[in-house]
Structures are given as structure tokens and as C-alpha cells.
Amino acid sequence: MISPVLASSHNDPDGTAVFERMESNVRTYCRTFPAVFDRAKGAMLYDEAGRGYVDFFAGAGALNYGHNPDFIKQRLIDHLLSDRMVQGLDLHSGAKRDFFERFEATILEPRGLDYKIQLCGPTGASAVEAAIKLARRVTGRSNIASFTGGWHGMSNGCLAVTGNRAHRAAAGAPLDSATFFPFEDGPYRLADSLGYITHLFEDPNSGLDLPAAIILETVQAEGGVYLASPEWLRGLRALCDRFGVLMIVDDVQVGCGRTGSFFSFESAGIVPDLVCLSKSIGGYGLPMAIVLMKRALDQWEPGDHTGTFRGNQLAFVAATAALELWGQQRFAAELARRAAKLEAQLRAIVAARPKLALRGRGFIWAIDFAEAGGPAAAAAAGRRAFEKGLLIERCGRDDVALKILPPITIDDEALRLGCAILSEAV
Ligand code: PMP
């Protein structure tokens, strides 16, 4: 941080010159939200001038439990003060044991799931890379099927299965061994996408190389908050079983309670072969990513996919604390109550403006401006929201929609305030 004296001597009253001078052009969120942030608590952020903002972005989905929740913070402080190990190699540690035991007891066992856990590099993209690589290894096939509108990360393997043309172009290298199919819903909807996929899988002369895996988000987040129906997901699961294609659910953004349940696929009653989790699994916004794999799929040899950061101890501590919430009965009831409240307030906002479309479930929603001025109108609404004290990001084709992504623990007052600002902004 530039000291006030230095800042003024550089004619830099808001202390942002160093970012221009030193930080790569690639930076992005700071352009959408041009403040210098300082404190953060719950669903609120405060800039250096002390101005408060309601956070409907939640660290791009990494802060489902809000900023600096006290019960997690205390565990982190205790860990640090007692000089417990902090490094990130995949050494055994008490913090890792606590996390595995808690995840098994609180998340997997009650849902009848029997997964092993692979610790990946600390980002969502590294979980997706690991899942794709494992699927290829297990099946001996190279092609990966994915969906229009899908988003899986910025490394080359992830970009190959990500739909966004501009991001693909930035790779600067061929992105191959992937085949796209139309997602069930989206602005360019195909009446029967599952029928189309089935057709290509069934016809031995279709020209399609049967994929190792099919990767999908059950709720496409960056793609514009498009939801797959439970029937479609079950149909896809059956198709995968029929053709020995592994199903990878990328729950990086919509896992950890974002849709109202811990996993996004629970309500469809399907069990993916592989699940990618990151963002909020780290509990406190700390970097962490894991792949859940059915036991029989754990066909790695030791060290086949190794790395330096394979389990940040502080993230284990925070993750374990956060998972304790999921063991509390009243937590689920509270989530349902808050999600209903959010939905009601959003419905009220669009009810008064019939050209806006609303999509979503749980704690992820989009207000779509396609029929109401398009991307420019969405951008203007987002800017206006920020000016009035609300962080909200855009999503969808050409960023045509505002994405509502508050912490799932947001209190009623912050929710009311955020929705009031949103209403004015749209
Ligand atoms: N998958 C999904 C569904 C995502 O939303 C994202 C990030 N927006 C990623 C993967 C990549 O995660 P990361 O940015 O942490 O690499």
C-alpha cells in the first residue's frame, strides 16, 4: 500500500498508480470494481475510504460463508499461533486428517457417496485438468465432450473444453481433443440436445470419437446461469453408463451450497464419476481444489500428477470448520429460508420490468438484459450498482446478464440492502 504522503507526492490521491505501473494488463476484476478494498466482514466489503459495499460476487464464488467468518478465523489463528505446519506438499498432517474425516462423515456418508479425494493445485482449473487427465488414463480415450456455454478454467486443457471464443483465442495454441454439444438450455437452445448426443454416440459412423468423459456444470455459471433439468441429467448419466463414458461434474463454482445443497447434482439423484471442487471448499477464500473420484477410478500411480501445492494446511483448517456447518441440522433449514428470501426479492425486481429475464436457483441467479438493452445495458446496470455500493459481476454471452452470487450465509439486512441497490441499478 502506498502511504498517504507518498501517494499525494505522486499526485495519486486514491493510491492506485502502483497498480497501473506494476500489475500486468491481464488484471480484470479490479477494473470492474475500481476501489482499493480494505476490511471485509460477512457480506460486506469496505474500501480504504471506509465506504461499504454489499458483496453479491463473493470472491467469484470462493466466499460462500462470507468474508472473515469468526468461527473459521479463530481456528486459523489458533493454527498459526501454535506453529503448526503450514506448507502445501502432500505430507500427512493432523489438519489434513481432520479435513478428510470431516468430509467423509459430514458430506459423503450421509449422501451414500463413496469417493476418494485427490488434492490438486490450488485452483479450480487444476482440479479440472486432473479430472480430464485421469479420465483419459482410465478409459484409454483422448476425446472429451463438453457443452456450449461451459466454463472450466484458463489452462490449456481447461480452455479446450471451455466454450468462450475470446478466451480460447487467447490460448495461442490449438485446443484439441474436445467435442462440444449443445447444453440443455441456453440462448441458442436445441430442442433435444440429449437426443442429438445419443444419435452421435449410437451411430458407429457418426464421425465422433467416443469421449473418455463428458464434463459439465449442472448450472452453467459463467455461461449465463443456465440450468440443466434433473431429467436431462439423469438421461445423460444413463447415456454415459451405456457407452462407458465418465461423467465429470465441475462443481467448482456451484458446489459447496451455492445451489442450496452441498453438491449441485444432489437434487437430480445422479452420482458423477468425478467431481471437481474448488473456490468455497477452502472455507475462508483460501486456495484449495480437489477431485472426488469413484474408488475404482483411482488408477494413478504415486506421483503421476504431483506438485508443490497439494494441500494448503490453512485451507484444510478452514475447510474443516466450514464443513461443520453442514453437520448442523438448522443450517440446511436456514439455507432454504435465505434462498427463498433471495428469490422472492429478485422476482419482485424483475416483475416490475417485464423485459428482464431471471434464471437461477439457490444462491446463483442471473438477470438477463438480452431483451432489455443487451450487454451495454447490463454493463451500465453493473456500473451503477457499484456506484451505489454493490459488487455484482456479469456473465453470459457477451456479458449480457448480471450474476447474483451472494454469500450463502448472507444476513437479512445485507440481502435487503443489496437487492434494493440492485433494483435501483437495473
Ligand atoms: N470451473 C468453473 C465452473 C468455474 O466457474 C471456474 C472459475 N470461474 C473454474 C472451473 C476455474 O477455476 P479457477 O479460476 O480457480 O482456476
PDB file of N, CA and C and ligand atoms in Angstrom, residues 29 60 122-128 150-155 158 162 215-217 219-222 250-254 276 278-279 288-289 403, ligand 1:
ATOM      1  N   TYR A  29     -10.775  -8.028 -12.467  1.00  0.00           N
ATOM      2  CA  TYR A  29     -11.867  -7.667 -11.540  1.00  0.00           C
ATOM      3  C   TYR A  29     -11.696  -6.259 -10.979  1.00  0.00           C
ATOM      4  N   ALA A  60     -16.013 -14.390  -6.527  1.00  0.00           N
ATOM      5  CA  ALA A  60     -16.301 -15.271  -7.666  1.00  0.00           C
ATOM      6  C   ALA A  60     -16.771 -16.653  -7.199  1.00  0.00           C
ATOM      7  N   PRO A 122      -3.911 -25.406  -6.367  1.00  0.00           N
ATOM      8  CA  PRO A 122      -4.915 -24.673  -5.591  1.00  0.00           C
ATOM      9  C   PRO A 122      -6.052 -24.018  -6.370  1.00  0.00           C
ATOM     10  N   THR A 123      -6.152 -24.203  -7.666  1.00  0.00           N
ATOM     11  CA  THR A 123      -7.223 -23.518  -8.390  1.00  0.00           C
ATOM     12  C   THR A 123      -8.205 -24.508  -9.005  1.00  0.00           C
ATOM     13  N   GLY A 124      -9.354 -23.998  -9.342  1.00  0.00           N
ATOM     14  CA  GLY A 124     -10.367 -24.827  -9.987  1.00  0.00           C
ATOM     15  C   GLY A 124      -9.833 -25.466 -11.257  1.00  0.00           C
ATOM     16  N   ALA A 125      -9.073 -24.688 -12.024  1.00  0.00           N
ATOM     17  CA  ALA A 125      -8.539 -25.217 -13.286  1.00  0.00           C
ATOM     18  C   ALA A 125      -7.672 -26.444 -13.041  1.00  0.00           C
ATOM     19  N   SER A 126      -6.934 -26.456 -11.951  1.00  0.00           N
ATOM     20  CA  SER A 126      -6.064 -27.616 -11.744  1.00  0.00           C
ATOM     21  C   SER A 126      -6.878 -28.854 -11.362  1.00  0.00           C
ATOM     22  N   ALA A 127      -8.031 -28.674 -10.743  1.00  0.00           N
ATOM     23  CA  ALA A 127      -8.905 -29.823 -10.474  1.00  0.00           C
ATOM     24  C   ALA A 127      -9.479 -30.361 -11.790  1.00  0.00           C
ATOM     25  N   VAL A 128      -9.861 -29.458 -12.671  1.00  0.00           N
ATOM     26  CA  VAL A 128     -10.416 -29.881 -13.963  1.00  0.00           C
ATOM     27  C   VAL A 128      -9.346 -30.610 -14.783  1.00  0.00           C
ATOM     28  N   GLY A 150     -20.175 -23.791 -21.581  1.00  0.00           N
ATOM     29  CA  GLY A 150     -19.429 -24.288 -20.418  1.00  0.00           C
ATOM     30  C   GLY A 150     -18.177 -23.477 -20.156  1.00  0.00           C
ATOM     31  N   TRP A 151     -17.760 -23.461 -18.920  1.00  0.00           N
ATOM     32  CA  TRP A 151     -16.552 -22.727 -18.490  1.00  0.00           C
ATOM     33  C   TRP A 151     -15.821 -23.592 -17.484  1.00  0.00           C
ATOM     34  N   HIS A 152     -14.543 -23.900 -17.784  1.00  0.00           N
ATOM     35  CA  HIS A 152     -13.835 -24.809 -16.884  1.00  0.00           C
ATOM     36  C   HIS A 152     -12.451 -24.334 -16.481  1.00  0.00           C
ATOM     37  N   GLY A 153     -12.061 -23.125 -16.892  1.00  0.00           N
ATOM     38  CA  GLY A 153     -10.778 -22.605 -16.447  1.00  0.00           C
ATOM     39  C   GLY A 153      -9.889 -22.192 -17.608  1.00  0.00           C
ATOM     40  N   MET A 154      -8.767 -21.582 -17.264  1.00  0.00           N
ATOM     41  CA  MET A 154      -7.946 -20.900 -18.272  1.00  0.00           C
ATOM     42  C   MET A 154      -6.671 -21.643 -18.668  1.00  0.00           C
ATOM     43  N   SER A 155      -6.338 -22.745 -18.045  1.00  0.00           N
ATOM     44  CA  SER A 155      -5.182 -23.513 -18.528  1.00  0.00           C
ATOM     45  C   SER A 155      -5.588 -24.187 -19.841  1.00  0.00           C
ATOM     46  N   CYS A 158      -8.163 -26.964 -19.846  1.00  0.00           N
ATOM     47  CA  CYS A 158      -9.483 -26.450 -19.454  1.00  0.00           C
ATOM     48  C   CYS A 158     -10.089 -25.611 -20.573  1.00  0.00           C
ATOM     49  N   THR A 162     -13.757 -25.317 -22.755  1.00  0.00           N
ATOM     50  CA  THR A 162     -14.486 -24.082 -22.419  1.00  0.00           C
ATOM     51  C   THR A 162     -14.978 -23.439 -23.704  1.00  0.00           C
ATOM     52  N   ILE A 215     -17.799 -33.543 -19.610  1.00  0.00           N
ATOM     53  CA  ILE A 215     -17.650 -32.627 -18.461  1.00  0.00           C
ATOM     54  C   ILE A 215     -18.735 -31.574 -18.527  1.00  0.00           C
ATOM     55  N   LEU A 216     -19.337 -31.302 -17.389  1.00  0.00           N
ATOM     56  CA  LEU A 216     -20.416 -30.315 -17.390  1.00  0.00           C
ATOM     57  C   LEU A 216     -20.567 -29.627 -16.047  1.00  0.00           C
ATOM     58  N   GLU A 217     -21.148 -28.440 -16.114  1.00  0.00           N
ATOM     59  CA  GLU A 217     -21.653 -27.752 -14.925  1.00  0.00           C
ATOM     60  C   GLU A 217     -23.159 -27.990 -14.929  1.00  0.00           C
ATOM     61  N   VAL A 219     -25.281 -26.278 -13.360  1.00  0.00           N
ATOM     62  CA  VAL A 219     -25.746 -24.906 -13.567  1.00  0.00           C
ATOM     63  C   VAL A 219     -24.566 -24.166 -14.196  1.00  0.00           C
ATOM     64  N   GLN A 220     -24.705 -23.788 -15.441  1.00  0.00           N
ATOM     65  CA  GLN A 220     -23.601 -23.083 -16.098  1.00  0.00           C
ATOM     66  C   GLN A 220     -23.525 -21.674 -15.532  1.00  0.00           C
ATOM     67  N   ALA A 221     -22.451 -21.393 -14.833  1.00  0.00           N
ATOM     68  CA  ALA A 221     -22.373 -20.130 -14.112  1.00  0.00           C
ATOM     69  C   ALA A 221     -21.904 -19.001 -15.033  1.00  0.00           C
ATOM     70  N   GLU A 222     -20.649 -19.102 -15.497  1.00  0.00           N
ATOM     71  CA  GLU A 222     -20.135 -18.032 -16.369  1.00  0.00           C
ATOM     72  C   GLU A 222     -20.932 -17.970 -17.668  1.00  0.00           C
ATOM     73  N   ASP A 250     -18.320 -30.506 -12.923  1.00  0.00           N
ATOM     74  CA  ASP A 250     -17.487 -29.399 -12.470  1.00  0.00           C
ATOM     75  C   ASP A 250     -18.329 -28.559 -11.513  1.00  0.00           C
ATOM     76  N   ASP A 251     -18.130 -28.834 -10.216  1.00  0.00           N
ATOM     77  CA  ASP A 251     -18.870 -28.104  -9.183  1.00  0.00           C
ATOM     78  C   ASP A 251     -17.993 -27.023  -8.545  1.00  0.00           C
ATOM     79  N   VAL A 252     -17.019 -26.553  -9.323  1.00  0.00           N
ATOM     80  CA  VAL A 252     -16.092 -25.544  -8.801  1.00  0.00           C
ATOM     81  C   VAL A 252     -16.847 -24.292  -8.344  1.00  0.00           C
ATOM     82  N   GLN A 253     -17.781 -23.827  -9.176  1.00  0.00           N
ATOM     83  CA  GLN A 253     -18.498 -22.599  -8.807  1.00  0.00           C
ATOM     84  C   GLN A 253     -19.831 -22.864  -8.112  1.00  0.00           C
ATOM     85  N   VAL A 254     -20.522 -23.926  -8.510  1.00  0.00           N
ATOM     86  CA  VAL A 254     -21.873 -24.097  -7.951  1.00  0.00           C
ATOM     87  C   VAL A 254     -21.948 -25.211  -6.907  1.00  0.00           C
ATOM     88  N   CYS A 276     -15.296 -32.099  -9.532  1.00  0.00           N
ATOM     89  CA  CYS A 276     -14.275 -31.084  -9.262  1.00  0.00           C
ATOM     90  C   CYS A 276     -14.831 -30.056  -8.281  1.00  0.00           C
ATOM     91  N   SER A 278     -13.598 -26.571  -5.904  1.00  0.00           N
ATOM     92  CA  SER A 278     -12.572 -25.595  -5.535  1.00  0.00           C
ATOM     93  C   SER A 278     -13.299 -24.392  -4.933  1.00  0.00           C
ATOM     94  N   LYS A 279     -12.823 -23.206  -5.177  1.00  0.00           N
ATOM     95  CA  LYS A 279     -13.442 -21.970  -4.659  1.00  0.00           C
ATOM     96  C   LYS A 279     -13.842 -22.130  -3.191  1.00  0.00           C
ATOM     97  N   MET A 288      -7.750 -23.843  -2.619  1.00  0.00           N
ATOM     98  CA  MET A 288      -7.818 -25.295  -2.431  1.00  0.00           C
ATOM     99  C   MET A 288      -8.641 -25.864  -3.577  1.00  0.00           C
ATOM    100  N   ALA A 289      -8.254 -27.019  -4.074  1.00  0.00           N
ATOM    101  CA  ALA A 289      -9.054 -27.688  -5.111  1.00  0.00           C
ATOM    102  C   ALA A 289      -8.894 -29.186  -4.954  1.00  0.00           C
ATOM    103  N   LYS A 403     -24.900 -11.300 -12.690  1.00  0.00           N
ATOM    104  CA  LYS A 403     -24.893 -12.560 -11.945  1.00  0.00           C
ATOM    105  C   LYS A 403     -24.984 -12.262 -10.457  1.00  0.00           C
TER     106      LYS A 403
HETATM  107  N1  PMP B   1     -14.833 -24.366 -13.380  1.00  0.00           N
HETATM  108  C1  PMP B   1     -15.817 -23.500 -13.183  1.00  0.00           C
HETATM  109  C2  PMP B   1     -17.218 -23.966 -13.297  1.00  0.00           C
HETATM  110  C3  PMP B   1     -15.539 -22.163 -12.871  1.00  0.00           C
HETATM  111  O1  PMP B   1     -16.538 -21.292 -12.680  1.00  0.00           O
HETATM  112  C4  PMP B   1     -14.193 -21.759 -12.747  1.00  0.00           C
HETATM  113  C5  PMP B   1     -13.819 -20.329 -12.395  1.00  0.00           C
HETATM  114  N2  PMP B   1     -14.715 -19.350 -12.698  1.00  0.00           N
HETATM  115  C6  PMP B   1     -13.201 -22.714 -12.961  1.00  0.00           C
HETATM  116  C7  PMP B   1     -13.540 -24.020 -13.262  1.00  0.00           C
HETATM  117  C8  PMP B   1     -11.752 -22.344 -12.859  1.00  0.00           C
HETATM  118  O2  PMP B   1     -11.397 -22.087 -11.545  1.00  0.00           O
HETATM  119  P1  PMP B   1     -10.108 -21.189 -11.236  1.00  0.00           P
HETATM  120  O3  PMP B   1     -10.412 -19.812 -11.734  1.00  0.00           O
HETATM  121  O4  PMP B   1      -9.942 -21.232  -9.751  1.00  0.00           O
HETATM  122  O5  PMP B   1      -8.986 -21.828 -11.951  1.00  0.00           O
END
